[in-house]
Short mmCIF file of C-alpha atoms in Angstrom, two decimals:
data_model
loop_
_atom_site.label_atom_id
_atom_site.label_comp_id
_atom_site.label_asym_id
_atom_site.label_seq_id
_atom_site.Cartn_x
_atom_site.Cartn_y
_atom_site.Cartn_z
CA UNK A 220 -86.59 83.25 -6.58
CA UNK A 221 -83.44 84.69 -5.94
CA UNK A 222 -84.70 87.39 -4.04
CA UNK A 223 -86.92 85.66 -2.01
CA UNK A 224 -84.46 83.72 -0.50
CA UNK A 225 -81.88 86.32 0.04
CA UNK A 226 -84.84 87.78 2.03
CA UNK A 227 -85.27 85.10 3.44
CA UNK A 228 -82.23 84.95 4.50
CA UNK A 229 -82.32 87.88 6.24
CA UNK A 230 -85.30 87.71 8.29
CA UNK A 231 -83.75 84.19 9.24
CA UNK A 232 -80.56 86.44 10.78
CA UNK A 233 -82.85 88.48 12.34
CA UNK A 234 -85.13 85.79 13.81
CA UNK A 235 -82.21 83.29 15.51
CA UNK A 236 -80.80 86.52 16.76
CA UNK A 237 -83.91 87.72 18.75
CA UNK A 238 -85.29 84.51 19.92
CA UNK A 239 -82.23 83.77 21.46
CA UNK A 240 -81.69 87.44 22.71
CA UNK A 241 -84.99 86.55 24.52
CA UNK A 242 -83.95 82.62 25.69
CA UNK A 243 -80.97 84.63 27.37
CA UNK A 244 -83.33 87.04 28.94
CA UNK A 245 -84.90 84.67 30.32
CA UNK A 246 -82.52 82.52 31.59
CA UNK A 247 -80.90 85.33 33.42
CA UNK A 248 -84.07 86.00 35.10
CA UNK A 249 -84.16 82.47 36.33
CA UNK A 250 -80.75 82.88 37.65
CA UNK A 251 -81.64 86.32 39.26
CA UNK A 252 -84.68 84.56 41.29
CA UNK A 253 -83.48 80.91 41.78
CA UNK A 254 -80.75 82.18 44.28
CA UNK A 255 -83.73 83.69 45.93
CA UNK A 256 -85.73 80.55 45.93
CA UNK A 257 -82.43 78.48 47.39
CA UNK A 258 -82.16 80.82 50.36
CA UNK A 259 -85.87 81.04 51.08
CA UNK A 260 -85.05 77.12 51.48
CA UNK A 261 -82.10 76.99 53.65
CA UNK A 262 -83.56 79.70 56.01
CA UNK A 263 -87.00 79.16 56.04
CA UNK A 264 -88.69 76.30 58.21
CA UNK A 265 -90.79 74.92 55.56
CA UNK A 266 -90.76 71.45 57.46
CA UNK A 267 -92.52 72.50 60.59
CA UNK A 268 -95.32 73.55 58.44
CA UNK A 269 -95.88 70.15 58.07
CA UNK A 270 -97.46 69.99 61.21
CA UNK A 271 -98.93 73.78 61.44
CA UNK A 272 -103.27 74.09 60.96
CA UNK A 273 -102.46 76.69 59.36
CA UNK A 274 -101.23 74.98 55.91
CA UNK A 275 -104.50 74.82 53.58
CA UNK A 276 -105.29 71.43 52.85
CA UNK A 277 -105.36 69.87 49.50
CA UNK A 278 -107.19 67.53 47.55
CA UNK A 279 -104.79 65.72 45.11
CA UNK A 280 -106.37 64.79 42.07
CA UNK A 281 -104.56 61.62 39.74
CA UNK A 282 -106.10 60.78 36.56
CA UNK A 283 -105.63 57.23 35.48
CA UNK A 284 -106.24 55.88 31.94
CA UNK A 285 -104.40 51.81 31.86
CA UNK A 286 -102.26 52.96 34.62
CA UNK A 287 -101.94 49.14 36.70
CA UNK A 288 -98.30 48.91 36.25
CA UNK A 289 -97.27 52.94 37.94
CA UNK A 290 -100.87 53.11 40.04
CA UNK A 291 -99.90 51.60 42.83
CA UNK A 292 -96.40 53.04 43.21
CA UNK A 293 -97.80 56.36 42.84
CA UNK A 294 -100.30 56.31 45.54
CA UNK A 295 -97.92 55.45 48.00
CA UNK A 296 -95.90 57.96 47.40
CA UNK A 297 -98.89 60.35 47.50
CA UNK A 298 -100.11 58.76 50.98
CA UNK A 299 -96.29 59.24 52.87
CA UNK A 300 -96.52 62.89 52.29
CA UNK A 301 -95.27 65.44 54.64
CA UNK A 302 -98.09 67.59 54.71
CA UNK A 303 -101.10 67.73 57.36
CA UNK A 304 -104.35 67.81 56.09
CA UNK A 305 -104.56 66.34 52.32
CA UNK A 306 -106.60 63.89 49.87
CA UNK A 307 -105.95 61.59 47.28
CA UNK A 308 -108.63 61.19 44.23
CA UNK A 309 -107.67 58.67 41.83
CA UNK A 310 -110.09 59.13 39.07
CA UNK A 311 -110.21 55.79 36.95
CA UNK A 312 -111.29 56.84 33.65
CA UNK A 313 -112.57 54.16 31.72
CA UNK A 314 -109.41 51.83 31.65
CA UNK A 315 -109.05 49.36 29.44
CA UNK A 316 -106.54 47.39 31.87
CA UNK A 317 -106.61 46.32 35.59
CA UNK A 318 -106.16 50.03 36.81
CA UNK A 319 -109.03 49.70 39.12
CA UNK A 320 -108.85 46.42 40.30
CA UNK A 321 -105.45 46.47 41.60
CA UNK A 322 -106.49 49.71 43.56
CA UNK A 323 -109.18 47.49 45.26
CA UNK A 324 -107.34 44.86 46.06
CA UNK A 325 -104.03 46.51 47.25
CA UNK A 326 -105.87 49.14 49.26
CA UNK A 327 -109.29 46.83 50.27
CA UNK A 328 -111.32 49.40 48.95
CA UNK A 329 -115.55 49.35 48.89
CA UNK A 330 -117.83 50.95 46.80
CA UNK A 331 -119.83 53.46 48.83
CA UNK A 332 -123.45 53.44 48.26
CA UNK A 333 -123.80 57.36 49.27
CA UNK A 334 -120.98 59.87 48.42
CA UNK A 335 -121.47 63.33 48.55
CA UNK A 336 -120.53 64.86 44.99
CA UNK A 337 -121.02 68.66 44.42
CA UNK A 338 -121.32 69.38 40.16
CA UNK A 339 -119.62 72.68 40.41
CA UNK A 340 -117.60 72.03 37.29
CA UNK A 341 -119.21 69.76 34.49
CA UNK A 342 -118.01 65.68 33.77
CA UNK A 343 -118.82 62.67 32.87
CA UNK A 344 -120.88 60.75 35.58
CA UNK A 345 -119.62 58.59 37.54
CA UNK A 346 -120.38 54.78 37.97
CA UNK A 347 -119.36 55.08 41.51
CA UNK A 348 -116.95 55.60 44.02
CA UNK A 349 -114.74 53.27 46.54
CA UNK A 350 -113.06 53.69 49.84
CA UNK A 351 -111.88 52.30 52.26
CA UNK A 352 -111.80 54.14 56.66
CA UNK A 353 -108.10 52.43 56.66
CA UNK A 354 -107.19 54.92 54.67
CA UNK A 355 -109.46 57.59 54.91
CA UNK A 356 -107.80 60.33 52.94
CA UNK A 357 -108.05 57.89 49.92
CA UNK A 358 -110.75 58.03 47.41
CA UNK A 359 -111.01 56.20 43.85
CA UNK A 360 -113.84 57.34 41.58
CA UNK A 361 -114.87 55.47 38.50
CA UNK A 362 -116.39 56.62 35.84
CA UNK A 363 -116.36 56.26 31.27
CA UNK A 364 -113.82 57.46 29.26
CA UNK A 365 -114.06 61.24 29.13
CA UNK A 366 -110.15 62.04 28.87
CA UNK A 367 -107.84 63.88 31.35
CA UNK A 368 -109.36 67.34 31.38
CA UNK A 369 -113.21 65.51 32.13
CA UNK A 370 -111.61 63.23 34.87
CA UNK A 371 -110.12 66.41 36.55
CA UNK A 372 -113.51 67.88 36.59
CA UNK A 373 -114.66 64.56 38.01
CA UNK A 374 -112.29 64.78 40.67
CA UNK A 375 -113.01 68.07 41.77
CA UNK A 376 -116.64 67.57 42.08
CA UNK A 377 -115.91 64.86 44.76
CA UNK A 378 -113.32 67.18 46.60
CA UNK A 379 -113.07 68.12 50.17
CA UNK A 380 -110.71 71.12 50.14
CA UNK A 381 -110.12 74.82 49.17
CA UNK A 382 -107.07 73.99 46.87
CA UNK A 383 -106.79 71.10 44.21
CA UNK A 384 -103.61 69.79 43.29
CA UNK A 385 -103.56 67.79 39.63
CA UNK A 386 -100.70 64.91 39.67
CA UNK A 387 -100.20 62.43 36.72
CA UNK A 388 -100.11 58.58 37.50
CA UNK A 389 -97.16 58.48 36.10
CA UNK A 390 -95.28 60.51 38.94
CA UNK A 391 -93.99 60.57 42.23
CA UNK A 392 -93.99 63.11 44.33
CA UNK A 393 -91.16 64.20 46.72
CA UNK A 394 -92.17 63.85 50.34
CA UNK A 395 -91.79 67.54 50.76
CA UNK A 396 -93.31 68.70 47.05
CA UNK A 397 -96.27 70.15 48.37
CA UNK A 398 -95.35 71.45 51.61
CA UNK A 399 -92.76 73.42 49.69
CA UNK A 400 -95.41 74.56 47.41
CA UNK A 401 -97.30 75.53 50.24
CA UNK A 402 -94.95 77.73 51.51
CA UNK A 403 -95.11 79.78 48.73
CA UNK A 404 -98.66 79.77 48.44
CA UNK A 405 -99.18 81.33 51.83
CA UNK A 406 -96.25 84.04 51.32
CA UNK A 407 -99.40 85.36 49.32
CA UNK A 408 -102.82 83.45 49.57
CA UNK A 409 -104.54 86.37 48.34
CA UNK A 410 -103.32 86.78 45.20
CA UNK A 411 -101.41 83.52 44.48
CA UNK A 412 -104.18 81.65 42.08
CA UNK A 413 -101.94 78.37 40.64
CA UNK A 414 -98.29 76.82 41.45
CA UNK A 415 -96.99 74.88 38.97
CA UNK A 416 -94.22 72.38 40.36
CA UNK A 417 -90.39 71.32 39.14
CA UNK A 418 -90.90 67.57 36.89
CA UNK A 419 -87.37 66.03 36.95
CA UNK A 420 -86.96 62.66 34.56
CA UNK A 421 -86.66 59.26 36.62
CA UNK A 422 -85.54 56.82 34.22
CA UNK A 423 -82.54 54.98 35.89
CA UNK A 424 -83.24 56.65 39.13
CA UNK A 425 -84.20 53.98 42.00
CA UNK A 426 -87.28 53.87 43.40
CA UNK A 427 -88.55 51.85 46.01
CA UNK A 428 -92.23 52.14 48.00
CA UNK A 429 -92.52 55.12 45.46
CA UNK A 430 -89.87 57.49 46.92
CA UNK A 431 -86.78 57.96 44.49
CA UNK A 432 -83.82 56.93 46.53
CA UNK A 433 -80.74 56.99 44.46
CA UNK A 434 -80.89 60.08 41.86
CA UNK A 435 -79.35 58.87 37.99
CA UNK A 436 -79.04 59.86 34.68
CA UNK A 437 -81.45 58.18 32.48
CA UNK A 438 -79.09 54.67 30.48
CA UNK A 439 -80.86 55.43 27.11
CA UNK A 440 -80.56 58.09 24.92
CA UNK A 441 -84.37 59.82 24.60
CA UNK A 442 -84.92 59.58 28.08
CA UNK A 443 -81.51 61.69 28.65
CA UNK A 444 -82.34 64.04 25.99
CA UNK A 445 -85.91 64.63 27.65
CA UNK A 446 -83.73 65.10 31.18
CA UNK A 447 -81.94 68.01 29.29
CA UNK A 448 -85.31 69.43 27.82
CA UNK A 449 -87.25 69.15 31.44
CA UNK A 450 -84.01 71.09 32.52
CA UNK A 451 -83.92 73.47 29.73
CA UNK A 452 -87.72 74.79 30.07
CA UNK A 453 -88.25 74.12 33.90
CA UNK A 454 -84.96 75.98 35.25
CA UNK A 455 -83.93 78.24 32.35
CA UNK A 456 -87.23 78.70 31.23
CA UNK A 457 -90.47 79.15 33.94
CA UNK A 458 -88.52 80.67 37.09
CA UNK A 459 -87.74 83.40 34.78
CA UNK A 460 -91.31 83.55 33.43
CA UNK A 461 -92.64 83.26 36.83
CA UNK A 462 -90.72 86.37 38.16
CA UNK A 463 -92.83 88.55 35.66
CA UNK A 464 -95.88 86.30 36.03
CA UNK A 465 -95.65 85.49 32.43
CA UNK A 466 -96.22 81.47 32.73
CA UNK A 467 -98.32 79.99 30.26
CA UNK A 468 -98.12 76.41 31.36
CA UNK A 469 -98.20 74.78 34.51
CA UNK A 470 -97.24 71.18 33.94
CA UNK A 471 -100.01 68.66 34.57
CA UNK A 472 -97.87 66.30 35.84
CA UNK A 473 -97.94 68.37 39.14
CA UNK A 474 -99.71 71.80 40.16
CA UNK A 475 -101.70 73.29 42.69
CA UNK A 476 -104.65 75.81 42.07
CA UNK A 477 -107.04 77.75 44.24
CA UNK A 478 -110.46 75.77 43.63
CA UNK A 479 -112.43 78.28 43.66
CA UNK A 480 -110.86 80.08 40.80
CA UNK A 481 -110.89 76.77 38.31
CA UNK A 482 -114.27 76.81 39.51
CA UNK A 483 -115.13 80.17 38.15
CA UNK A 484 -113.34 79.58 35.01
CA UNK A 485 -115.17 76.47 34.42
CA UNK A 486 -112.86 73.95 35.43
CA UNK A 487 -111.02 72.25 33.20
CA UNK A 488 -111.31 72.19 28.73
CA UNK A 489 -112.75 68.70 27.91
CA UNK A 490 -112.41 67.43 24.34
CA UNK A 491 -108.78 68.22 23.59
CA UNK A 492 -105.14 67.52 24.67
CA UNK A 493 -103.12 71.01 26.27
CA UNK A 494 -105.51 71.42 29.27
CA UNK A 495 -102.64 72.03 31.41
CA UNK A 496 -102.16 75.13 29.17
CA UNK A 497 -105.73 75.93 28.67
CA UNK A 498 -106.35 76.17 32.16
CA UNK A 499 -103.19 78.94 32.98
CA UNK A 500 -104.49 80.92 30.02
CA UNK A 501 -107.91 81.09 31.30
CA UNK A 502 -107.13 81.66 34.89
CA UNK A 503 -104.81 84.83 33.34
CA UNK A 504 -107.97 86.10 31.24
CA UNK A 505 -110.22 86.02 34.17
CA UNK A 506 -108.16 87.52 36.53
CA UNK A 507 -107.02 90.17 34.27
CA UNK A 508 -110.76 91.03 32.81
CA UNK A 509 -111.64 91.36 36.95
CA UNK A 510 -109.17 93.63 37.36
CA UNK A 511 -107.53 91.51 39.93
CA UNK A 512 -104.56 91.50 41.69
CA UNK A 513 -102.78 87.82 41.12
CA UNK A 514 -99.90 85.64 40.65
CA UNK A 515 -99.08 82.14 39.11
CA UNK A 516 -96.01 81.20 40.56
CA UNK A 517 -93.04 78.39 40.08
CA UNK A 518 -91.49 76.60 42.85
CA UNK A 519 -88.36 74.64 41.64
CA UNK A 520 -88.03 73.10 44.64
CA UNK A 521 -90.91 71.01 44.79
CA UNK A 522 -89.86 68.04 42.68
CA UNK A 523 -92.10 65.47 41.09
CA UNK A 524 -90.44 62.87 38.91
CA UNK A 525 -92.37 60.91 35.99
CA UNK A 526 -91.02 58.52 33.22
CA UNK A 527 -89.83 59.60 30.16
CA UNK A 528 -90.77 57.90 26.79
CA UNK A 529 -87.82 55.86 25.80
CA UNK A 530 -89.30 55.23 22.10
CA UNK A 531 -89.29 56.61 19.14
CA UNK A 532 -92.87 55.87 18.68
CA UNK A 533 -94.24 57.10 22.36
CA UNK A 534 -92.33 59.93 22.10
CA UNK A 535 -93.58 61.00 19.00
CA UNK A 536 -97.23 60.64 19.81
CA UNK A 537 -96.79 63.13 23.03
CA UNK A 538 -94.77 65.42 21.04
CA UNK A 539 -97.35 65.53 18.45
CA UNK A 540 -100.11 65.63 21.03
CA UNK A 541 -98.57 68.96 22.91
CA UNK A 542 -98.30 70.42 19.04
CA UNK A 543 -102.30 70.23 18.74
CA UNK A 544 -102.50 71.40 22.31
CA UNK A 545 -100.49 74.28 22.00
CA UNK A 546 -101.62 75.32 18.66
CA UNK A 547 -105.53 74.71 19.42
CA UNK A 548 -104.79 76.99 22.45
CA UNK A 549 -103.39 79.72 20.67
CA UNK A 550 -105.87 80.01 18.02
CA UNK A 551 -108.56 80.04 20.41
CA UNK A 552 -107.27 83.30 22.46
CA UNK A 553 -105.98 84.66 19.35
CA UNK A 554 -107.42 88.02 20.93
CA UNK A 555 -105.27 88.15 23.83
CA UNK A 556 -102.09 88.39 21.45
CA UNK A 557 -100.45 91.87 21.60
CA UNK A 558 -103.13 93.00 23.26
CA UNK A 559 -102.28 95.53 26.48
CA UNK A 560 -105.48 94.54 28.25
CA UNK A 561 -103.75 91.48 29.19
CA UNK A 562 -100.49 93.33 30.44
CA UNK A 563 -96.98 90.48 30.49
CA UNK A 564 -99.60 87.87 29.02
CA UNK A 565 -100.88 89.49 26.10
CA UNK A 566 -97.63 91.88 25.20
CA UNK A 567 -94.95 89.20 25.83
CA UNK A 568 -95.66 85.60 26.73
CA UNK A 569 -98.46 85.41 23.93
CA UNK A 570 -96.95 86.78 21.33
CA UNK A 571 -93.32 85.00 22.18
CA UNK A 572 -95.30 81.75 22.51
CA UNK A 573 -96.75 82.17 19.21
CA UNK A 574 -93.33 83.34 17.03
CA UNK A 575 -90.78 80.90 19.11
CA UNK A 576 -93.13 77.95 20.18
CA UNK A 577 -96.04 77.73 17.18
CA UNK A 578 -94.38 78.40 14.47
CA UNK A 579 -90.99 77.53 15.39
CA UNK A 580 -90.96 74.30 13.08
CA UNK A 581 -92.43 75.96 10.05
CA UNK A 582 -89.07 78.42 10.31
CA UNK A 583 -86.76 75.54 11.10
CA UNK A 584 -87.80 73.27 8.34
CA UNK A 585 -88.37 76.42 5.75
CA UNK A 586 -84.79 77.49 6.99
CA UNK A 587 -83.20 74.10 5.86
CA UNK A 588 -84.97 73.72 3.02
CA UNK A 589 -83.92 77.75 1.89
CA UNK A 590 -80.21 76.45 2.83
CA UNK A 591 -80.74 73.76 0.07
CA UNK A 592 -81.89 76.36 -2.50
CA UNK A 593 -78.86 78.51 -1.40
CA UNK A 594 -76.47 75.72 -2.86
CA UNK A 595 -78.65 74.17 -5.53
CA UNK A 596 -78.62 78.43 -7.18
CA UNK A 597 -74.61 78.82 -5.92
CA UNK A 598 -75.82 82.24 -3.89
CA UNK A 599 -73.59 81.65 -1.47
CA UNK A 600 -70.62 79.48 -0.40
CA UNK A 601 -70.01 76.62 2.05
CA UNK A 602 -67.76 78.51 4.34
CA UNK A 603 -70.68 81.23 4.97
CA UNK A 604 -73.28 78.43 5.22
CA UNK A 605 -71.09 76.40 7.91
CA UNK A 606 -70.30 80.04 10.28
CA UNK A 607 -74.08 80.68 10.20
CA UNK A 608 -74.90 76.95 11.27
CA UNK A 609 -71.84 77.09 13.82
CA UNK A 610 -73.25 80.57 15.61
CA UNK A 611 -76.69 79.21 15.73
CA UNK A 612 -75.34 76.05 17.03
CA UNK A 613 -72.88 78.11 19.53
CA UNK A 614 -75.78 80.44 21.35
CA UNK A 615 -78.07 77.02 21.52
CA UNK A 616 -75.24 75.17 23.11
CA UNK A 617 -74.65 78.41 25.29
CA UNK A 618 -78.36 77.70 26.84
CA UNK A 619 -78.53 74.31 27.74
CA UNK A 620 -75.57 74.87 29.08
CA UNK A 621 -76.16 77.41 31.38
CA UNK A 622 -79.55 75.84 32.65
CA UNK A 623 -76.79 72.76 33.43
CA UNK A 624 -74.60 75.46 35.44
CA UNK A 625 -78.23 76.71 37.04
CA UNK A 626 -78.93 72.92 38.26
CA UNK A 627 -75.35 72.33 39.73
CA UNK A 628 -75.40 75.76 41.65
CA UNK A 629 -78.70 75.51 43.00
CA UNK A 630 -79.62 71.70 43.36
CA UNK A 631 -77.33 69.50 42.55
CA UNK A 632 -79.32 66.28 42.31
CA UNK A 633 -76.59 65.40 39.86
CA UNK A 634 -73.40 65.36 41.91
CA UNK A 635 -71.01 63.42 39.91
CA UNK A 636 -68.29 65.21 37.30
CA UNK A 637 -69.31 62.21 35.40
CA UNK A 638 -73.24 62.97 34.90
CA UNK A 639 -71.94 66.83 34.59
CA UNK A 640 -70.29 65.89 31.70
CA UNK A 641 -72.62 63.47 30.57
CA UNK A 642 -74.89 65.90 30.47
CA UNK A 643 -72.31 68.35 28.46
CA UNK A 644 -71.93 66.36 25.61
CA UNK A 645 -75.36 65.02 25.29
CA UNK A 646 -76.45 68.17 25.19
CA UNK A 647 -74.17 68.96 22.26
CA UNK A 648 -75.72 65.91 20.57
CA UNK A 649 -79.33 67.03 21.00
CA UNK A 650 -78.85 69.31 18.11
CA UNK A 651 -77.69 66.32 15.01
CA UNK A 652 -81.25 65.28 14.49
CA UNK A 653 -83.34 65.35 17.27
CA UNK A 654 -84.06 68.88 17.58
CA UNK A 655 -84.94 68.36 13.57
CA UNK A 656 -87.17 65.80 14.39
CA UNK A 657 -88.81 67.15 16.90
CA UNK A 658 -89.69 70.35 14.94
CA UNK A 659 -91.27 67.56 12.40
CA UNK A 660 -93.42 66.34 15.37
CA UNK A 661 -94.44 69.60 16.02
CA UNK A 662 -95.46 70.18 12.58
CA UNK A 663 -97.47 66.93 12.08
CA UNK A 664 -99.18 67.61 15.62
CA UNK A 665 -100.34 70.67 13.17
CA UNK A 666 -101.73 68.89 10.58
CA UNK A 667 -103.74 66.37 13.29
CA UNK A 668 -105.12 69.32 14.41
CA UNK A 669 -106.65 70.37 11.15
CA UNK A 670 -107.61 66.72 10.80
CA UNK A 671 -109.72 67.11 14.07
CA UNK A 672 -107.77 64.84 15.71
CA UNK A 673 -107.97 65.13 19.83
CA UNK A 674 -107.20 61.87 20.60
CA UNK A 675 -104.55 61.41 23.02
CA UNK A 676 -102.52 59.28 21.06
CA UNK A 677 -100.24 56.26 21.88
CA UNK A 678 -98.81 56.19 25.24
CA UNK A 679 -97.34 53.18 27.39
CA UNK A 680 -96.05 52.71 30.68
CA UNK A 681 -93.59 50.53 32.45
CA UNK A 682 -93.50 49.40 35.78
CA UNK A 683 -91.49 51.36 38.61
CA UNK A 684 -89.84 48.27 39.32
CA UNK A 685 -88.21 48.23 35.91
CA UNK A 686 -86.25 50.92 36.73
CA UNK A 687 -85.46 49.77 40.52
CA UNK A 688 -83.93 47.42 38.39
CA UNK A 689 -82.20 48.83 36.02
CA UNK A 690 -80.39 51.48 38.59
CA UNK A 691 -79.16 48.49 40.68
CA UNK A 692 -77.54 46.75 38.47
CA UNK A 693 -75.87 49.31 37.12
#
């Protein structure tokens, strides 16, 4: 036994010093092309596109299961977009709650008796769709429970236009989001095949007519943790990916894809949560098997802002949820891993997803409970325990806060010294118990899986009001 942990304890040296020899690589990467991305802003007229017929329009698809209380907000936001030619889908799927109705009667929509729906990509059917000529790039389908991926699907059989843009009901977009994305779309529309946008937290922000108007640091502690996170992977994680097309995810909260290609990769993987993920991997797998020139890129600059859980309970059930995802995802293109047919995928973003994401709970909890044995069998003393757990905690603490400096250099949608250091010292926090717990999430996400469980757990929403709120009287 007492070899097996010194062991052990070695490959656990060896471990937190390459995975965060990587998180830095990364990170600097992100800082090597987010300067680009901030210039490419201030000298680039991005805004007159929104008036150019050259911009390719979109068709925005928003899934809604029991969305009635963010619904409404989030349409509006989508509908004062700067961009030219565009589409909103809301796909109801199945809702228990007033989701639909409230759509009808703030919008005046009618069900159409003849719609036009192409099955390129396979769903549920519908039970019909409603519209209304007042607003005639606004479409609401309805249609049984099938789940996010299946509503997607739904949504793109109805579309209009050559790119599809997936948006959570949850969200709200920045006027300028997708004409930002745009921009970087047609710096290469031959090759560029997804764009996955920059999610930002808005708990305590203000919002009014669904456009954030004073920017905040979440009041509660998850939500600010989740702030740091979204930070964490968004800036210090995917621009760095991005510049070696290595991205794995784009977030479903906001993205925009090339139809066609979802299309010929069967649209979207129905029957389990991660389809965000599922979809990136596939779209990398076909393009790479076609010997295909392509890109997926990141564009940090095109901000779309959804709640944050702010319980335990919530929070658990969507970390648990992205634990099946991920895992189920990796097991099923197992074959990609270290394999050079799939160049930065396969070599690099697989395999790191797999060592560092995966199984990155089994060697945190494993590492604790080998600390334990450590003590209980006196093969070591406290002093050498405590530098270990102070170095790891050091080079952790060195990350977020460098994706902190990243945000205040580039963006700044946190001005104040106060939210700086807000931010600071809840980011030391972060690693007394939530990081623990969060690896435990992760873990029982696992065991769901084996359980064949691909439900999409508990999940509640609050009205956008709430926060409006909350921000003013602050």
């Amino acid at each position: 036994m007492r070899d097996l942990l010194l062991g052990y304890g070695w490959f656990a040296m060896y471990y937190v010093l390459i995975v965060n020899t990587i998180y830095f690589t990364i990170i600097c990467c992100s800082y090597a092309n987010v300067f680009k991305t901030v210039k490419r802003a201030a000298y680039s007229r991005y805004q007159s596109l929104a008036g150019s017929q050259f911009v390719p329009p979109v068709s925005i698809l928003v899934p809604a299961f029991n969305e009635e209380l963010t619904i409404i907000e989030n349409v509006r936001s989508l509908l004062a977009l700067n961009y030219p030619t565009y589409e909103v889908i809301v796909i109801n799927d199945g809702s228990h709650d007033k989701t639909l109705q409230v759509m009808i009667d703030e919008f005046g929509l009618k069900r159409q008796s003849k719609v036009a729906i192409k099955e390129v990509v396979h769903s549920t059917p519908i039970k019909g769709v409603y519209h209304n000529p007042a607003y005639p790039n606004l479409y609401v389908i309805d249609k049984n429970n099938g789940g996010k991926a299946d509503s997607l699907n739904a949504g793109i059989n109805l579309s209009h236009y050559p790119m599809i843009s997936s948006i959570d009901a949850d969200s709200l977009l920045e006027k300028d989001a997708l004409i930002r994305i745009a921009q970087v779309y047609m710096e290469n529309p031959e090759e560029t095949v997804a764009i996955g946008g920059n999610i930002r937290i808005a708990n305590g922000c203000t919002i009014e007519d669904g456009i954030v108007k004073k920017v905040r640091l979440p009041d509660k502690v998850l939500p600010m943790f989740q702030t740091l996170e979204y930070m964490k992977a968004f800036l210090g994680g995917r621009i760095g990916w991005s510049s070696i097309n290595g991205l794995i995810i784009v977030s479903g909260a906001f993205g925009v894809f090339r139809k066609d290609y979802v299309v010929k990769v069967g649209g979207y993987r129905e029957g389990y949560p991660g389809e965000d993920m599922n979809i990136i991997i596939k779209l990398h797998r076909y393009m790479l098997d076609q010997k295909q020139p392509y890109r997926i890129a990141f564009c940090p600059d095109a901000v779309c802002w959804t709640q944050a859980p702010d319980t335990l309970r919530i929070l658990g059930s969507q970390r648990k949820r992205w634990g099946r995802g991920n895992l189920k995802n990796m097991l099923e293109n197992r074959d990609m891993i270290f394999n050079p047919r799939y160049k930065v995928m396969g070599l690099l973003t697989m395999p790191y997803n797999v060592i560092f994401e995966t199984l990155n709970p089994y060697f945190k909890i494993s590492g604790l409970l080998a600390l334990i044995g450590y003590s209980l069998m006196d093969m070591t003393n406290t002093s050498i325990v405590l530098v270990f757990m102070a170095i790891n905690l050091l080079f952790g603490y060195l990350l977020s806060v460098a994706s902190i400096l990243l945000e205040e250099l580039a963006f700044r949608r946190y001005p104040r010294m106060r939210d700086v250091g807000k931010m600071l010292w809840y980011s030391f926090l972060m690693f007394f118990g939530y990081r623990q717990v969060g690896a435990l999430w992760r873990l029982l996400g696992h065991v769901e899986f084996l359980r064949n469980n691909n439900t999409w757990g508990v999940m509640t929403r609050q009205s956008w009001k709430v926060e409006t709120t909350k921000s003013q009287t602050t």
